[in-house]
Steps between C-alpha positions, in 0.01 A plus 500: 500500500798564361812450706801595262593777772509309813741234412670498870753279632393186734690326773406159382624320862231763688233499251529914473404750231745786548393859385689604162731774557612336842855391395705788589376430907468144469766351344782671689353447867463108370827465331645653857329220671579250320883609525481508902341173517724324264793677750326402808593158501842623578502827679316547759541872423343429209233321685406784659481733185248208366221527679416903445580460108284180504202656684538845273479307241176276582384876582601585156282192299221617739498864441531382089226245479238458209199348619223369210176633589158441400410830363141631643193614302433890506537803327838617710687282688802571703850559337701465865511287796487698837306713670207834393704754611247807419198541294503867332267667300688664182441851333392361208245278630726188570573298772824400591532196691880503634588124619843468749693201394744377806851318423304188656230524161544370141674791321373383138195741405229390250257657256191656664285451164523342196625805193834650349777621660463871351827583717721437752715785609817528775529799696751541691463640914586389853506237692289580842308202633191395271247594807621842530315799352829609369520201275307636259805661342675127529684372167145275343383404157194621396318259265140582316269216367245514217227296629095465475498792765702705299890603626594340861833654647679297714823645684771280677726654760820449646555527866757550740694132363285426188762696313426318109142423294533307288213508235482226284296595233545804234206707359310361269465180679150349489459348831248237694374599834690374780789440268835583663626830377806620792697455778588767759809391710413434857218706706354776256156590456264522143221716462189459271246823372191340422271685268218744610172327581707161604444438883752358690463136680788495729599707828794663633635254713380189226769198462520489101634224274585603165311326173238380824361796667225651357558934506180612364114467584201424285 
């Protein structure tokens, strides 16, 4: 699997994989806290400035880890941690399985199939939260696959604080299932449209694990 994409920075002393594209949050919150504690030792003003720096930015290395998984066998996995959020029929014959990612998940999103990245388009929109109906007008990036069951869309929305995605492949891409492929910014949600005739496996209400939960039925 290649991995040329996903080169993301480690804290060597913690033994943590942090999320590419997680410098512009991380690094100032940790810089802060290192500051305060270094100042603590003599100011007990400082002292007290310490400890909320310190614990936003253990929130912060949280909120940006990179776990390895051991990608599952099956057609479609899951490209999100969280939660099914809804399970909706589409016009066309799809079905659009919407998965709610809370601040508390892994933000990094991963292929659903193995194929080509055919494209990978910003649009811009709001920021409601990711489980409101309204959010379907959020700012997202709309990515399509070419795979064995023909073109997979795969959406990934902002919410009310997941203000930047960061995709980190262009199209054109050939790309392994499971293989990491974004980051949305704190609590979001992603959507997948699985093809007509493809039943669905999971239920609203379903914990997922991206790259481990299966999506689709045989």
């Amino acid at each position: 699997m290649p991995h040329s994409q996903t080169s993301a920075p480690r804290d060597s002393r913690l033994g943590v994989r942090l999320a590419r594209g997680a410098s512009p949050w991380l690094l100032p919150t940790v810089a802060t806290a290192a500051f305060s504690l270094t100042r603590a030792r003599k100011s007990g003003r400082w002292a007290a400035a310490a400890v909320p720096a310190t614990a936003l930015a253990a929130g912060m290395l949280w909120f940006f880890r990179d776990p390895e998984r051991e990608i599952a066998q099956g057609r479609v996995i899951s490209p999100a941690d969280g939660v099914v959020q809804s399970i909706m029929p589409w016009k066309d014959g799809r079905t659009r399985v919407a998965i709610f990612m809370s601040p508390l998940n892994v933000h990094v999103n991963r292929a659903p199939l193995a194929g080509t990245v055919t494209s990978v388009e910003h649009i811009p929109g709001g920021f409601v939260p990711a489980f409101n109906k309204e959010s379907e007008n959020n700012e997202r990036v709309v990515w399509h696959f070419d795979t064995e069951l023909g073109d997979i869309e795969m959406v990934q929305i902002a919410g009310a604080v997941a203000r930047r995605i960061v995709p980190y492949l262009p199209a054109g891409t050939k790309v392994e299932q499971g293989e990491r492929i974004g980051l949305i910014r704190f609590g979001s949600r992603v959507d997948i449209y699985l093809p007509e005739g493809v039943e669905v496996a999971v239920e609203v209400g379903q914990a997922t694990t991206a790259g481990v939960t299966r999506i689709d039925r045989d």
